[in-house]
PDB file of C-alpha atoms and ligand atoms in Angstrom:
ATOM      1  CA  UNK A   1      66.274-118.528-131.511  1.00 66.00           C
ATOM      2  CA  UNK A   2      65.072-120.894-134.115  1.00 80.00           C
ATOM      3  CA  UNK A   3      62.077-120.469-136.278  1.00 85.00           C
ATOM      4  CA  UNK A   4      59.112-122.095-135.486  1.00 86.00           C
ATOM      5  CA  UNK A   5      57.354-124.304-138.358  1.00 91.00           C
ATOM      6  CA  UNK A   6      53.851-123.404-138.989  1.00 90.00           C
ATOM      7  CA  UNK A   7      53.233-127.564-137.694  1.00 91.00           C
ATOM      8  CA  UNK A   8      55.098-126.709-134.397  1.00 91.00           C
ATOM      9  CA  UNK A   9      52.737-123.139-133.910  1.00 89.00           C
ATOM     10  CA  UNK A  10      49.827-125.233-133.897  1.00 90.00           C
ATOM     11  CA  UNK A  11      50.857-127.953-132.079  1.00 89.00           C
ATOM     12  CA  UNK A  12      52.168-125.414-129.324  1.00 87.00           C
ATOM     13  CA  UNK A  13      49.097-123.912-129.455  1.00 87.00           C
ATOM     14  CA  UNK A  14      47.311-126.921-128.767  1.00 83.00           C
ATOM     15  CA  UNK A  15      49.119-128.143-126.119  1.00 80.00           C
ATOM     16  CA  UNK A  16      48.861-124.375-124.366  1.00 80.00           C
ATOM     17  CA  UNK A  17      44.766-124.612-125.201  1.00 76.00           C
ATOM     18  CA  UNK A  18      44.475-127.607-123.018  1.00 72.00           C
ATOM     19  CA  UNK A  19      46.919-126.361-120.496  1.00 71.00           C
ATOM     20  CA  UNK A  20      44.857-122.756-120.167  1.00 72.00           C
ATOM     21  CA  UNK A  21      41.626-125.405-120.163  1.00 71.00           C
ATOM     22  CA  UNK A  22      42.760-127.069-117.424  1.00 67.00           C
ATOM     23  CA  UNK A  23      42.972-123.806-115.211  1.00 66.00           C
ATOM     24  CA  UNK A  24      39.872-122.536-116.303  1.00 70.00           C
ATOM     25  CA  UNK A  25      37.553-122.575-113.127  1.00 69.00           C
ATOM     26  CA  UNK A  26      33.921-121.897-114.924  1.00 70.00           C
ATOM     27  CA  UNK A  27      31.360-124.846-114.885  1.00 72.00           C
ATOM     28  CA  UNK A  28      34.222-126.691-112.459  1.00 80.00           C
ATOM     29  CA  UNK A  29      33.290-128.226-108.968  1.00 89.00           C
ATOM     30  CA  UNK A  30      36.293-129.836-107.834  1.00 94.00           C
ATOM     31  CA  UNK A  31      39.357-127.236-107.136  1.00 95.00           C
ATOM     32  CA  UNK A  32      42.860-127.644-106.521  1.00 96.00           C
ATOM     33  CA  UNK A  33      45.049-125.348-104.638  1.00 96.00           C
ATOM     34  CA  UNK A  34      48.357-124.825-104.865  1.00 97.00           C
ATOM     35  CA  UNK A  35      50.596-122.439-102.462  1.00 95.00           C
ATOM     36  CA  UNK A  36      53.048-120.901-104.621  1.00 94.00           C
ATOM     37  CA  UNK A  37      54.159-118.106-101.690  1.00 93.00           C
ATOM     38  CA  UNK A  38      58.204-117.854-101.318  1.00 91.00           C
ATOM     39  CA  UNK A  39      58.689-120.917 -99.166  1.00 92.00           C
ATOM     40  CA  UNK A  40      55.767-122.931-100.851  1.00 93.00           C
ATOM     41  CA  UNK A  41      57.830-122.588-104.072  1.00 94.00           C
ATOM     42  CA  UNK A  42      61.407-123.048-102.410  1.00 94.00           C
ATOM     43  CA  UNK A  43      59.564-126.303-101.262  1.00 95.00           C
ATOM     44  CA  UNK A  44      58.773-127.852-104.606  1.00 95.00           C
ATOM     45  CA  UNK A  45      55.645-126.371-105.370  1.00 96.00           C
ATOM     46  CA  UNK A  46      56.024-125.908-108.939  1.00 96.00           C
ATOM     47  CA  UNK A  47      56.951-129.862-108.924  1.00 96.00           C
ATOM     48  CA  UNK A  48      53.598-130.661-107.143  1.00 97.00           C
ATOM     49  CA  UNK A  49      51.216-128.347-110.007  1.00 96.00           C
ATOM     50  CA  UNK A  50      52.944-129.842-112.334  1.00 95.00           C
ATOM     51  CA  UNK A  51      52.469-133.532-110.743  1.00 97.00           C
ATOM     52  CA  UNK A  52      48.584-132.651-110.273  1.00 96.00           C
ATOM     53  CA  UNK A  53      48.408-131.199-114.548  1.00 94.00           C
ATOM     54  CA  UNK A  54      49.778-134.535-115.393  1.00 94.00           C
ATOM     55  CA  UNK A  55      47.790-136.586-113.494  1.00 96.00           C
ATOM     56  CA  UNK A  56      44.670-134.928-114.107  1.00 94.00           C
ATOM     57  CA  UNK A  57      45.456-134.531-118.034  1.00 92.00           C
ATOM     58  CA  UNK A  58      46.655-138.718-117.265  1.00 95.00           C
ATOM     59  CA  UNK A  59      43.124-139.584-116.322  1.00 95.00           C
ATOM     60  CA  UNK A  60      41.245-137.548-118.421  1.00 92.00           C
ATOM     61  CA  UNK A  61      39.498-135.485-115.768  1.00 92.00           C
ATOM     62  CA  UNK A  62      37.191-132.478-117.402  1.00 88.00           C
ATOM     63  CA  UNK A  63      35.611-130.978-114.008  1.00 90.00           C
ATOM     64  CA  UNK A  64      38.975-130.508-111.825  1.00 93.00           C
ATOM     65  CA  UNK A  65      40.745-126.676-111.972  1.00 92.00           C
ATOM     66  CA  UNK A  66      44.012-125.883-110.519  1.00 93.00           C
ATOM     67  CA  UNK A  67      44.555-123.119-109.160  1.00 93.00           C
ATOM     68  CA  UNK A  68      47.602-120.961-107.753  1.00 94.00           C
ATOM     69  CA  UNK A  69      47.345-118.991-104.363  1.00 94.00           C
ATOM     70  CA  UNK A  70      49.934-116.968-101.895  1.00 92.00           C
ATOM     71  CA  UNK A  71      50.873-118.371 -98.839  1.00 88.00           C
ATOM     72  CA  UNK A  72      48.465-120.205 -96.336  1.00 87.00           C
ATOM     73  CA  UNK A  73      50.805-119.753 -93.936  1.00 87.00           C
ATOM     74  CA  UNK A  74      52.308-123.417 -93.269  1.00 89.00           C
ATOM     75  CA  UNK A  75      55.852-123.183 -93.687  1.00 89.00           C
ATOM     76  CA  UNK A  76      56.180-125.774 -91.806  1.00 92.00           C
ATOM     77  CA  UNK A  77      54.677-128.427 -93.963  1.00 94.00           C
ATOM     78  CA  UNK A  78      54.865-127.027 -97.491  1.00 95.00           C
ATOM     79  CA  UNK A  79      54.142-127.547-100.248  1.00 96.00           C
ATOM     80  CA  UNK A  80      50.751-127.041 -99.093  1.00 96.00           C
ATOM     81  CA  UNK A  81      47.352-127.769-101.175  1.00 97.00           C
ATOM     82  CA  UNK A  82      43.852-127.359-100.578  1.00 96.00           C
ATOM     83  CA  UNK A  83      41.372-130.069-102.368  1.00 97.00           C
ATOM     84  CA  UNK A  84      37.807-129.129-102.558  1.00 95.00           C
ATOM     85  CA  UNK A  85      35.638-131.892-103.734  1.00 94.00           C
ATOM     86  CA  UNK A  86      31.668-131.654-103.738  1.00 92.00           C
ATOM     87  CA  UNK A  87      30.588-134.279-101.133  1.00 90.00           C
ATOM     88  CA  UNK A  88      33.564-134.005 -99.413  1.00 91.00           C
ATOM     89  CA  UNK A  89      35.132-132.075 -96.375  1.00 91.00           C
ATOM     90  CA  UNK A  90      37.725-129.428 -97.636  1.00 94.00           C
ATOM     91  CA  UNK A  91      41.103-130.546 -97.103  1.00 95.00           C
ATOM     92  CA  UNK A  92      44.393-129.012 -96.689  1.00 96.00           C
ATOM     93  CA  UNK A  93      47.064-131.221 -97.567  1.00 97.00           C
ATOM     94  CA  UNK A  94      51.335-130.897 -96.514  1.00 96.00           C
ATOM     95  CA  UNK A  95      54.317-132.047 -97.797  1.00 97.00           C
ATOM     96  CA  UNK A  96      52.842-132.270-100.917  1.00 97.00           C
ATOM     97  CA  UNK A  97      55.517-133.760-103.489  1.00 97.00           C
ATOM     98  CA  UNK A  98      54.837-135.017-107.149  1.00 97.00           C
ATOM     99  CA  UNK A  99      53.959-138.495-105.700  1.00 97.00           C
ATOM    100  CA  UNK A 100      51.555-137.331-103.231  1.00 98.00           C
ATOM    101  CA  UNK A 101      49.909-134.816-105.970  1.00 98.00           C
ATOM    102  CA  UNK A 102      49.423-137.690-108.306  1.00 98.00           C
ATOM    103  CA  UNK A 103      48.059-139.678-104.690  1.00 98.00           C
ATOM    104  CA  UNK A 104      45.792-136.942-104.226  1.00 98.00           C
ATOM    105  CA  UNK A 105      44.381-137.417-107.821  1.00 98.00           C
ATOM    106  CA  UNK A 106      44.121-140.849-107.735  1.00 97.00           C
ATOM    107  CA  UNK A 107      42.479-141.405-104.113  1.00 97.00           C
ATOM    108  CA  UNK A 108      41.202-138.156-102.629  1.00 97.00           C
ATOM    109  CA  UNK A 109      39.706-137.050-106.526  1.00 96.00           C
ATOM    110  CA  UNK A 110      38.756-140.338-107.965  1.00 96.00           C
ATOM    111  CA  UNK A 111      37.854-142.533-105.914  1.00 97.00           C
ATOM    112  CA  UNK A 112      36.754-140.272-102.861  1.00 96.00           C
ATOM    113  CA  UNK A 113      39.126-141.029-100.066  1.00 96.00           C
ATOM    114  CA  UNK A 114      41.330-138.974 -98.272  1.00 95.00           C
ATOM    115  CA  UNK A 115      45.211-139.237 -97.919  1.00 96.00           C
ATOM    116  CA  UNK A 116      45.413-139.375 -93.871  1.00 93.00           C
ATOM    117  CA  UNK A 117      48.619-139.148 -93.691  1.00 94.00           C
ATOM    118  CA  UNK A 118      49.302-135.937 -95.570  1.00 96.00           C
ATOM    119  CA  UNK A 119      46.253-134.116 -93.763  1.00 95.00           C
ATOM    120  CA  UNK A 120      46.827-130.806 -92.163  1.00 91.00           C
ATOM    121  CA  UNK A 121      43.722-129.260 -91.556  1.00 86.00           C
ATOM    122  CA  UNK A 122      40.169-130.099 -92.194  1.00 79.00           C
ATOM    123  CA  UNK A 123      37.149-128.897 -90.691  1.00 74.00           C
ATOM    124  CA  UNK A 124      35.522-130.901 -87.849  1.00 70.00           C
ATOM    125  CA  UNK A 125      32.617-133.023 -88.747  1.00 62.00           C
ATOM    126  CA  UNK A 126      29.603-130.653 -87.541  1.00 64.00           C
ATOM    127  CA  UNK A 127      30.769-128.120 -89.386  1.00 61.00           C
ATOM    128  CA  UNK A 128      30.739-129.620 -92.755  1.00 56.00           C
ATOM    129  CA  UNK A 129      28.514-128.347 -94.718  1.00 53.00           C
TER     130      UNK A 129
HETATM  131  S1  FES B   1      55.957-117.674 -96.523  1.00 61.56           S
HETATM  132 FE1  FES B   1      55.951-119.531 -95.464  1.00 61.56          FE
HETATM  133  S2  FES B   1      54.031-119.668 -94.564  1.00 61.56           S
HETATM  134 FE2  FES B   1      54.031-117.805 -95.632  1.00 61.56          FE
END
């Protein structure tokens, strides 16, 4: 393995500081959360945390965590994601591919509008809190 220069350490370490920042849930309201169980990751859920880091370091967003779980037991329609957004009814979200991650950023997240036709489960409206 090559030797690192002491510019590379730091940049490295700067890139991993933001990265660890990003998944750092204190002081954070909005959470996103990613399946990662056997069949959530043989579905592309790596791709899909990766999509939502991008698009979330892409638009500059401070008060957004994502987060890793097990499996939430829908095989059927992974990668699966759940989206908690103050205001909002918690949503969990299927098929969840890089394009619908950055989606989810850019409507659900930003501008406060769900992505109907990735919905799995939400709760009904008179049980929102
Ligand atoms: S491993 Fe697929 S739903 Fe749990």
């Amino acid at each position: 393995m090559a030797k690192m220069t002491l510019e590379e350490l730091r940049k490295l370490r700067s890139s991993q500081k933001s990265e660890m920042e990003r998944r750092d849930v204190d002081g954070k309201e909005t959470h996103i959360i990613v399946g990662m169980g056997t069949c959530g990751i043989a579905a592309g859920a790596k791709m899909a945390l990766d999509s939502f880091l991008d698009a979330i370091k892409a638009n500059d967003l401070k008060d957004v965590v994502v987060k890793q779980t097990g499996c939430m037991g829908l095989c059927y329609s992974e990668p699966t994601v759940e989206v908690k957004v103050p205001g909002m009814p918690d949503v969990i979200y299927g098929n969840v591919d890089a394009a619908v991650a950055k989606e989810i950023v850019e409507k659900h997240i930003i501008h406060k509008k769900m992505v109907e036709n990735h919905i799995q489960d939400k709760p009904a409206g008179d049980i929102i809190k």
